[in-house]
Amino acid sequence: MENTGFFSFLLDNLSQFYSYTGFANFTLGHGIMIAIGLIFIYLAIAKEYEPMLLVPIGFGIIVGNIPFMPGYQLGVYEDGSVMNYLYFGVLKGVYPPLIFLGIGAMTDFSALISNPKLMLIGAAAQFGIFGAYIAALFFGFSPEEAGAIGIIGGADGPTAIFLSSRLAPELMGAIAISAYSYMALVPVIQPPIMKLLTSKKERVIRMKAPRQVTKLEKILFPIVGLLLTTFIVPSGLPLLGMLFFGNLLKESTVTKRLADTAKGPLIDIVTILIGLTVGASTQATTFLTPKSIFIFILGATSFVVATTTGVLFVKFLNLFLKEGRKINPLIGNAGVSAVPDSARVSQVVGLEYDKTNYLLMHAMGPNVAGVIGSAVAAGILLSFLS
Amino acid sequence: MKRYLFGIALIVAIIRPGVLQSQSISDLRINEVMLVNQSNYMDNYGNRSAWIEIMNLGYNKVNIANCYLTDNLNEPKKYRIPSGDPLTLIPLRQFVVFFADGITQHGASHLNFTLDSTKRFIALISPDAKTILDSITIPALKANTTYCRIPDGSDNWTISETTTPKSTNDVFTQKVSAGEKFRNFDPTGVIMAISAMLVVFSALLVLYRIFRTIGKINQRAVVRKQEKAQQPKIAKNEAETEISGEVFAAISTALYMHETESHDRESEIITIQRISRHYSPWSSKFYGLRQIPTRTVMHQQKK
C-alpha cells in the first residue's frame, strides 16, 4: 500500500517535472525559430556573413525559443528575468547609441571630408527608407509601424533598433532581424542593381585621388557635424551625438585610450548584449506572424530602392560635373550605411570592369555619409510620428 | 569690433530671454479652478473648499516657493507660498492644488483668502511680486464644476463638470497618436517622404557647403605655409653660392677617395682605448669539452 503511494507520488512528480520541460511545451513555432537560429549560425560560421552579428543573434533566437512553462521569470518578456533586464537596454534604446559611439571611434571620415559632395549620395540613398514607409502604409501598417519598417532601408542595425523601440516595440524583433539579414546580404542584393543601372563606360570612370585631409579638418568634422545635424533634427541627438563624440575621441588623438575602449571592448560588449537579446526577443509567438513576412518583403524593397536611388543620383550628379570630375556611379550603392560592406561591393564590382580602378576609398565617403543620413532620417521619423 | 558686436547681438537674439527661462517658473500655469465645492475634492482635514490647480508645463522640476497667489492685483503679495515645503517642488508636467479656504494653519497649500461665486479672480505672481505669471477671471460656475484648460496649459478654457484636481484635464479627450494625425493629412506617405528627404538633403547639403569652404580655406593655408617654408630654403641656396672653393675641393677629394680606394668592410672597431682580454675558465673552450674529438680516435672506434 505504501509502495503504491510512493510510486504514485513519484509519477506525479515526474509528470509535473515533464510538464515543465521543453519537450512538453514544444510547438512547431519553436521548432521553426530554432531552425532559423541555426541557419543564422551556419551562415555566420560557414559563409562568414556578418559573423559578429549573426552568431549572437542566431544563438539569441535559439535562447529565446527554448520552450518553457511561463511564469518562472525565464523569458525575455517576463518581468524580473535576467533576459528581461538585459533586454531593457534594447527596449529603452540604450544600446544603439553606445554602438554608435564605437562606430564613431572607428570611422575615418577623411574620404568624406576630402570630397564633401559625396555626402549628397548618402542623402539620396535614404529614399529607400521613405519608399518602404509609403509601401508599408499601403499594406495597412500604422504610420508608426511604417516608419519603423522603413528604417530597414537605412541599412543600419542600431538605428533600426533605436527607432523601432520608440515607434513600434512589438515589431522590433522582426525589424532588427530583417535589417541585419539584409545587411549581411548586401553583396548579393546590390551588384545586380548596380550593373543594371549603369553602362560599361560609366563603370570604368576613374575618380581623382582624394586629397590629404589635415588634422584640423578631421577635428572640426565631428564638432560641426554634431552642431549642424542636431540643430536641424534634435531627435537624432542620441545617435548623432554619440557618433560624433566617438569620432572626436579618435581624431583628437589625445584620448586614444577612450577611443580604443569605445571601438574595442565597449562596442564588443554592447554588440554581444544587443545581438543576444534581439535574437531572444524573436519568440515564436511574437515573431511568426504574417506581419513579420511583410516586414521582410518591405525590408528587401527598401534596400532595393536605396541602392537604386543612390546609383541614379550619382548619374544625375554627373550631368552637372565636368569631365575628369565625374563620379563613378558604382559608388552610389554605398549610400546605404552598411559600413563597410556596401563600399566593399563598389570596390569588387568596379574591379570586375577595370582591374586597376580602386573605388573603395571613394565609396567610403557616401558610406559614412549614409550613417549620418540614416540617423538624421530616424530623427525626422521620430519627431513626426512619436 | 563692429563685427564682434554684431555677432554678440545675433547670439542674444537667438538665445532669447524667454528660452532661458523655459525651465523655470514661467512654465507655471493656473490649470483648473473650482469656486463652489459642495461634494467634490476634500483636503486632508476632510473640508471642502474652493481650489486652484497649478501645473508645471515644463520638462524639469519647478520650485513654486516664494511665488505669490492673490485675488487682487493691488495686493500682489497677498499669499506668499512658503519655502521648505516638499509640496512646493512640482515635478515635470505635474500639478499642485491650493485650497482657497482662508485657513493657513492647515498648511502651505491653504491660502489666506477665499474664492467663491463673487470673488472670481486669481493671479499667480513671481517672487519679485511684479511679474504676473498667470491670472484668470473665472466666470460664474455651478457648484462642483470647474473652469479648466483643455488640453492642459493651453489657452482654451472650458467649464467642465468632470473635475480633475492634481491630474490632467485631458482624460476624456480622445487621444490620437501623432502618427494618426499625420496620416489624416498624408494618407499615402508621399508628403512625409518629400519633406523628410528635403530635411535630410538640406542637412547634408549644409554640411557639404561648410566642409567645402573649410577645405578650400585649409588648402589655401597649406599652400601659404609651403610657400613660407620654401622662402628660407631659397635664402639658404643663395648662401650656398657663397661657399668657398676649398670646401668643394675637400668634398670632391673625399668623393674621389671613396670611389677609388677599394677595401673590404671591416667588422672590427678601431679604437685608441686599451683593450685587454681577461682569461676565465668559463669562457675557455678547453674546459667546456668533455672529450677531445680527434679523427684518429673516431676511426679506431669504428673499427
mmCIF file of N, CA and C in Angstrom, chain A residues 238-302:
data_model
loop_
_atom_site.group_PDB
_atom_site.id
_atom_site.type_symbol
_atom_site.label_atom_id
_atom_site.label_comp_id
_atom_site.label_asym_id
_atom_site.label_seq_id
_atom_site.Cartn_x
_atom_site.Cartn_y
_atom_site.Cartn_z
ATOM 1 N N PRO A 238 20.555 61.305 -29.680
ATOM 2 C CA PRO A 238 21.199 60.136 -29.058
ATOM 3 C C PRO A 238 22.162 59.424 -30.005
ATOM 4 N N LEU A 239 21.763 59.291 -31.270
ATOM 5 C CA LEU A 239 22.618 58.579 -32.218
ATOM 6 C C LEU A 239 23.739 59.474 -32.735
ATOM 7 N N LEU A 240 23.349 60.661 -33.201
ATOM 8 C CA LEU A 240 24.349 61.549 -33.808
ATOM 9 C C LEU A 240 25.350 62.048 -32.775
ATOM 10 N N GLY A 241 24.835 62.352 -31.575
ATOM 11 C CA GLY A 241 25.709 62.842 -30.506
ATOM 12 C C GLY A 241 26.798 61.827 -30.205
ATOM 13 N N MET A 242 26.411 60.570 -30.075
ATOM 14 C CA MET A 242 27.377 59.530 -29.746
ATOM 15 C C MET A 242 28.310 59.255 -30.920
ATOM 16 N N LEU A 243 27.781 59.285 -32.131
ATOM 17 C CA LEU A 243 28.609 59.028 -33.317
ATOM 18 C C LEU A 243 29.732 60.061 -33.414
ATOM 19 N N PHE A 244 29.353 61.325 -33.308
ATOM 20 C CA PHE A 244 30.355 62.386 -33.463
ATOM 21 C C PHE A 244 31.282 62.462 -32.251
ATOM 22 N N PHE A 245 30.742 62.120 -31.077
ATOM 23 C CA PHE A 245 31.602 62.111 -29.877
ATOM 24 C C PHE A 245 32.691 61.047 -30.037
ATOM 25 N N GLY A 246 32.278 59.865 -30.477
ATOM 26 C CA GLY A 246 33.243 58.783 -30.701
ATOM 27 C C GLY A 246 34.300 59.199 -31.704
ATOM 28 N N ASN A 247 33.856 59.899 -32.758
ATOM 29 C CA ASN A 247 34.804 60.325 -33.783
ATOM 30 C C ASN A 247 35.781 61.375 -33.261
ATOM 31 N N LEU A 248 35.284 62.255 -32.395
ATOM 32 C CA LEU A 248 36.182 63.265 -31.811
ATOM 33 C C LEU A 248 37.227 62.600 -30.919
ATOM 34 N N LEU A 249 36.808 61.569 -30.186
ATOM 35 C CA LEU A 249 37.762 60.829 -29.351
ATOM 36 C C LEU A 249 38.898 60.289 -30.216
ATOM 37 N N LYS A 250 38.534 59.821 -31.413
ATOM 38 C CA LYS A 250 39.539 59.244 -32.315
ATOM 39 C C LYS A 250 40.429 60.337 -32.906
ATOM 40 N N GLU A 251 39.775 61.364 -33.446
ATOM 41 C CA GLU A 251 40.530 62.344 -34.228
ATOM 42 C C GLU A 251 41.324 63.325 -33.377
ATOM 43 N N SER A 252 40.904 63.509 -32.126
ATOM 44 C CA SER A 252 41.644 64.457 -31.289
ATOM 45 C C SER A 252 43.049 63.930 -31.001
ATOM 46 N N THR A 253 43.222 62.623 -31.083
ATOM 47 C CA THR A 253 44.490 61.896 -30.841
ATOM 48 C C THR A 253 45.025 62.034 -29.407
ATOM 49 N N VAL A 254 44.324 62.785 -28.576
ATOM 50 C CA VAL A 254 44.790 62.908 -27.180
ATOM 51 C C VAL A 254 43.975 62.007 -26.247
ATOM 52 N N THR A 255 42.947 61.360 -26.799
ATOM 53 C CA THR A 255 42.112 60.476 -25.967
ATOM 54 C C THR A 255 42.138 59.062 -26.555
ATOM 55 N N LYS A 256 43.348 58.639 -26.866
ATOM 56 C CA LYS A 256 43.495 57.353 -27.554
ATOM 57 C C LYS A 256 42.893 56.208 -26.733
ATOM 58 N N ARG A 257 43.136 56.272 -25.401
ATOM 59 C CA ARG A 257 42.614 55.195 -24.551
ATOM 60 C C ARG A 257 41.098 55.118 -24.603
ATOM 61 N N LEU A 258 40.465 56.289 -24.556
ATOM 62 C CA LEU A 258 38.993 56.312 -24.595
ATOM 63 C C LEU A 258 38.498 55.812 -25.950
ATOM 64 N N ALA A 259 39.170 56.276 -26.995
ATOM 65 C CA ALA A 259 38.762 55.845 -28.350
ATOM 66 C C ALA A 259 38.944 54.335 -28.491
ATOM 67 N N ASP A 260 40.058 53.833 -27.963
ATOM 68 C CA ASP A 260 40.311 52.392 -28.050
ATOM 69 C C ASP A 260 39.240 51.600 -27.305
ATOM 70 N N THR A 261 38.830 52.124 -26.141
ATOM 71 C CA THR A 261 37.775 51.437 -25.370
ATOM 72 C C THR A 261 36.456 51.479 -26.134
ATOM 73 N N ALA A 262 36.138 52.645 -26.690
ATOM 74 C CA ALA A 262 34.860 52.795 -27.399
ATOM 75 C C ALA A 262 34.786 51.877 -28.603
ATOM 76 N N LYS A 263 35.895 51.794 -29.353
ATOM 77 C CA LYS A 263 35.838 50.972 -30.576
ATOM 78 C C LYS A 263 36.226 49.516 -30.318
ATOM 79 N N GLY A 264 36.663 49.240 -29.104
ATOM 80 C CA GLY A 264 37.069 47.876 -28.779
ATOM 81 C C GLY A 264 36.133 47.221 -27.778
ATOM 82 N N PRO A 265 36.540 47.176 -26.516
ATOM 83 C CA PRO A 265 35.751 46.422 -25.526
ATOM 84 C C PRO A 265 34.298 46.888 -25.412
ATOM 85 N N LEU A 266 34.070 48.209 -25.461
ATOM 86 C CA LEU A 266 32.701 48.700 -25.261
ATOM 87 C C LEU A 266 31.768 48.223 -26.368
ATOM 88 N N ILE A 267 32.184 48.456 -27.600
ATOM 89 C CA ILE A 267 31.299 48.068 -28.719
ATOM 90 C C ILE A 267 31.136 46.544 -28.761
ATOM 91 N N ASP A 268 32.176 45.824 -28.355
ATOM 92 C CA ASP A 268 32.063 44.363 -28.339
ATOM 93 C C ASP A 268 31.026 43.907 -27.309
ATOM 94 N N ILE A 269 31.098 44.499 -26.113
ATOM 95 C CA ILE A 269 30.149 44.122 -25.051
ATOM 96 C C ILE A 269 28.723 44.425 -25.497
ATOM 97 N N VAL A 270 28.538 45.641 -26.028
ATOM 98 C CA VAL A 270 27.183 46.043 -26.414
ATOM 99 C C VAL A 270 26.678 45.200 -27.582
ATOM 100 N N THR A 271 27.599 44.860 -28.501
ATOM 101 C CA THR A 271 27.186 44.010 -29.634
ATOM 102 C C THR A 271 26.714 42.649 -29.132
ATOM 103 N N ILE A 272 27.428 42.111 -28.161
ATOM 104 C CA ILE A 272 27.015 40.810 -27.602
ATOM 105 C C ILE A 272 25.622 40.934 -26.986
ATOM 106 N N LEU A 273 25.437 41.988 -26.172
ATOM 107 C CA LEU A 273 24.151 42.149 -25.472
ATOM 108 C C LEU A 273 23.010 42.404 -26.447
ATOM 109 N N ILE A 274 23.255 43.299 -27.390
ATOM 110 C CA ILE A 274 22.176 43.661 -28.329
ATOM 111 C C ILE A 274 21.852 42.467 -29.232
ATOM 112 N N GLY A 275 22.873 41.775 -29.686
ATOM 113 C CA GLY A 275 22.647 40.634 -30.575
ATOM 114 C C GLY A 275 21.865 39.538 -29.879
ATOM 115 N N LEU A 276 22.317 39.193 -28.690
ATOM 116 C CA LEU A 276 21.683 38.102 -27.952
ATOM 117 C C LEU A 276 20.239 38.439 -27.583
ATOM 118 N N THR A 277 20.020 39.651 -27.087
ATOM 119 C CA THR A 277 18.670 39.992 -26.621
ATOM 120 C C THR A 277 17.699 40.227 -27.775
ATOM 121 N N VAL A 278 18.210 40.815 -28.863
ATOM 122 C CA VAL A 278 17.325 40.984 -30.028
ATOM 123 C C VAL A 278 16.951 39.612 -30.574
ATOM 124 N N GLY A 279 17.925 38.737 -30.619
ATOM 125 C CA GLY A 279 17.629 37.370 -31.063
ATOM 126 C C GLY A 279 16.608 36.708 -30.155
ATOM 127 N N ALA A 280 16.817 36.875 -28.841
ATOM 128 C CA ALA A 280 15.911 36.235 -27.879
ATOM 129 C C ALA A 280 14.503 36.833 -27.915
ATOM 130 N N SER A 281 14.416 38.073 -28.419
ATOM 131 C CA SER A 281 13.089 38.720 -28.467
ATOM 132 C C SER A 281 12.216 38.147 -29.576
ATOM 133 N N THR A 282 12.790 37.290 -30.431
ATOM 134 C CA THR A 282 12.003 36.740 -31.547
ATOM 135 C C THR A 282 11.325 35.439 -31.132
ATOM 136 N N GLN A 283 10.594 35.504 -30.041
ATOM 137 C CA GLN A 283 9.879 34.294 -29.621
ATOM 138 C C GLN A 283 8.810 33.958 -30.653
ATOM 139 N N ALA A 284 8.662 32.663 -30.878
ATOM 140 C CA ALA A 284 7.771 32.206 -31.952
ATOM 141 C C ALA A 284 6.402 32.888 -31.912
ATOM 142 N N THR A 285 5.869 33.046 -30.703
ATOM 143 C CA THR A 285 4.517 33.608 -30.576
ATOM 144 C C THR A 285 4.441 35.052 -31.074
ATOM 145 N N THR A 286 5.532 35.810 -30.907
ATOM 146 C CA THR A 286 5.503 37.213 -31.339
ATOM 147 C C THR A 286 6.105 37.395 -32.717
ATOM 148 N N PHE A 287 6.941 36.444 -33.135
ATOM 149 C CA PHE A 287 7.686 36.635 -34.383
ATOM 150 C C PHE A 287 7.007 36.001 -35.588
ATOM 151 N N LEU A 288 6.471 34.798 -35.384
ATOM 152 C CA LEU A 288 5.898 34.078 -36.537
ATOM 153 C C LEU A 288 4.482 34.576 -36.825
ATOM 154 N N THR A 289 4.412 35.744 -37.392
ATOM 155 C CA THR A 289 3.114 36.331 -37.748
ATOM 156 C C THR A 289 3.189 36.803 -39.198
ATOM 157 N N PRO A 290 2.033 36.991 -39.847
ATOM 158 C CA PRO A 290 2.073 37.498 -41.230
ATOM 159 C C PRO A 290 2.781 38.853 -41.315
ATOM 160 N N LYS A 291 2.691 39.638 -40.235
ATOM 161 C CA LYS A 291 3.343 40.956 -40.241
ATOM 162 C C LYS A 291 4.849 40.814 -40.481
ATOM 163 N N SER A 292 5.446 39.798 -39.839
ATOM 164 C CA SER A 292 6.891 39.606 -39.982
ATOM 165 C C SER A 292 7.264 39.337 -41.430
ATOM 166 N N ILE A 293 6.407 38.558 -42.100
ATOM 167 C CA ILE A 293 6.688 38.253 -43.519
ATOM 168 C C ILE A 293 6.651 39.552 -44.335
ATOM 169 N N PHE A 294 5.637 40.367 -44.064
ATOM 170 C CA PHE A 294 5.529 41.665 -44.757
ATOM 171 C C PHE A 294 6.763 42.528 -44.478
ATOM 172 N N ILE A 295 7.191 42.469 -43.221
ATOM 173 C CA ILE A 295 8.363 43.275 -42.837
ATOM 174 C C ILE A 295 9.584 42.845 -43.644
ATOM 175 N N PHE A 296 9.741 41.550 -43.834
ATOM 176 C CA PHE A 296 10.869 41.060 -44.626
ATOM 177 C C PHE A 296 10.753 41.515 -46.079
ATOM 178 N N ILE A 297 9.534 41.467 -46.614
ATOM 179 C CA ILE A 297 9.337 41.900 -48.014
ATOM 180 C C ILE A 297 9.638 43.397 -48.139
ATOM 181 N N LEU A 298 9.098 44.164 -47.192
ATOM 182 C CA LEU A 298 9.296 45.612 -47.245
ATOM 183 C C LEU A 298 10.757 45.982 -47.014
ATOM 184 N N GLY A 299 11.415 45.217 -46.160
ATOM 185 C CA GLY A 299 12.843 45.453 -45.915
ATOM 186 C C GLY A 299 13.643 45.288 -47.191
ATOM 187 N N ALA A 300 13.331 44.215 -47.929
ATOM 188 C CA ALA A 300 14.026 43.975 -49.208
ATOM 189 C C ALA A 300 13.739 45.121 -50.171
ATOM 190 N N THR A 301 12.470 45.557 -50.190
ATOM 191 C CA THR A 301 12.086 46.670 -51.077
ATOM 192 C C THR A 301 12.905 47.910 -50.749
ATOM 193 N N SER A 302 13.014 48.201 -49.461
ATOM 194 C CA SER A 302 13.709 49.428 -49.074
ATOM 195 C C SER A 302 15.190 49.362 -49.457
#
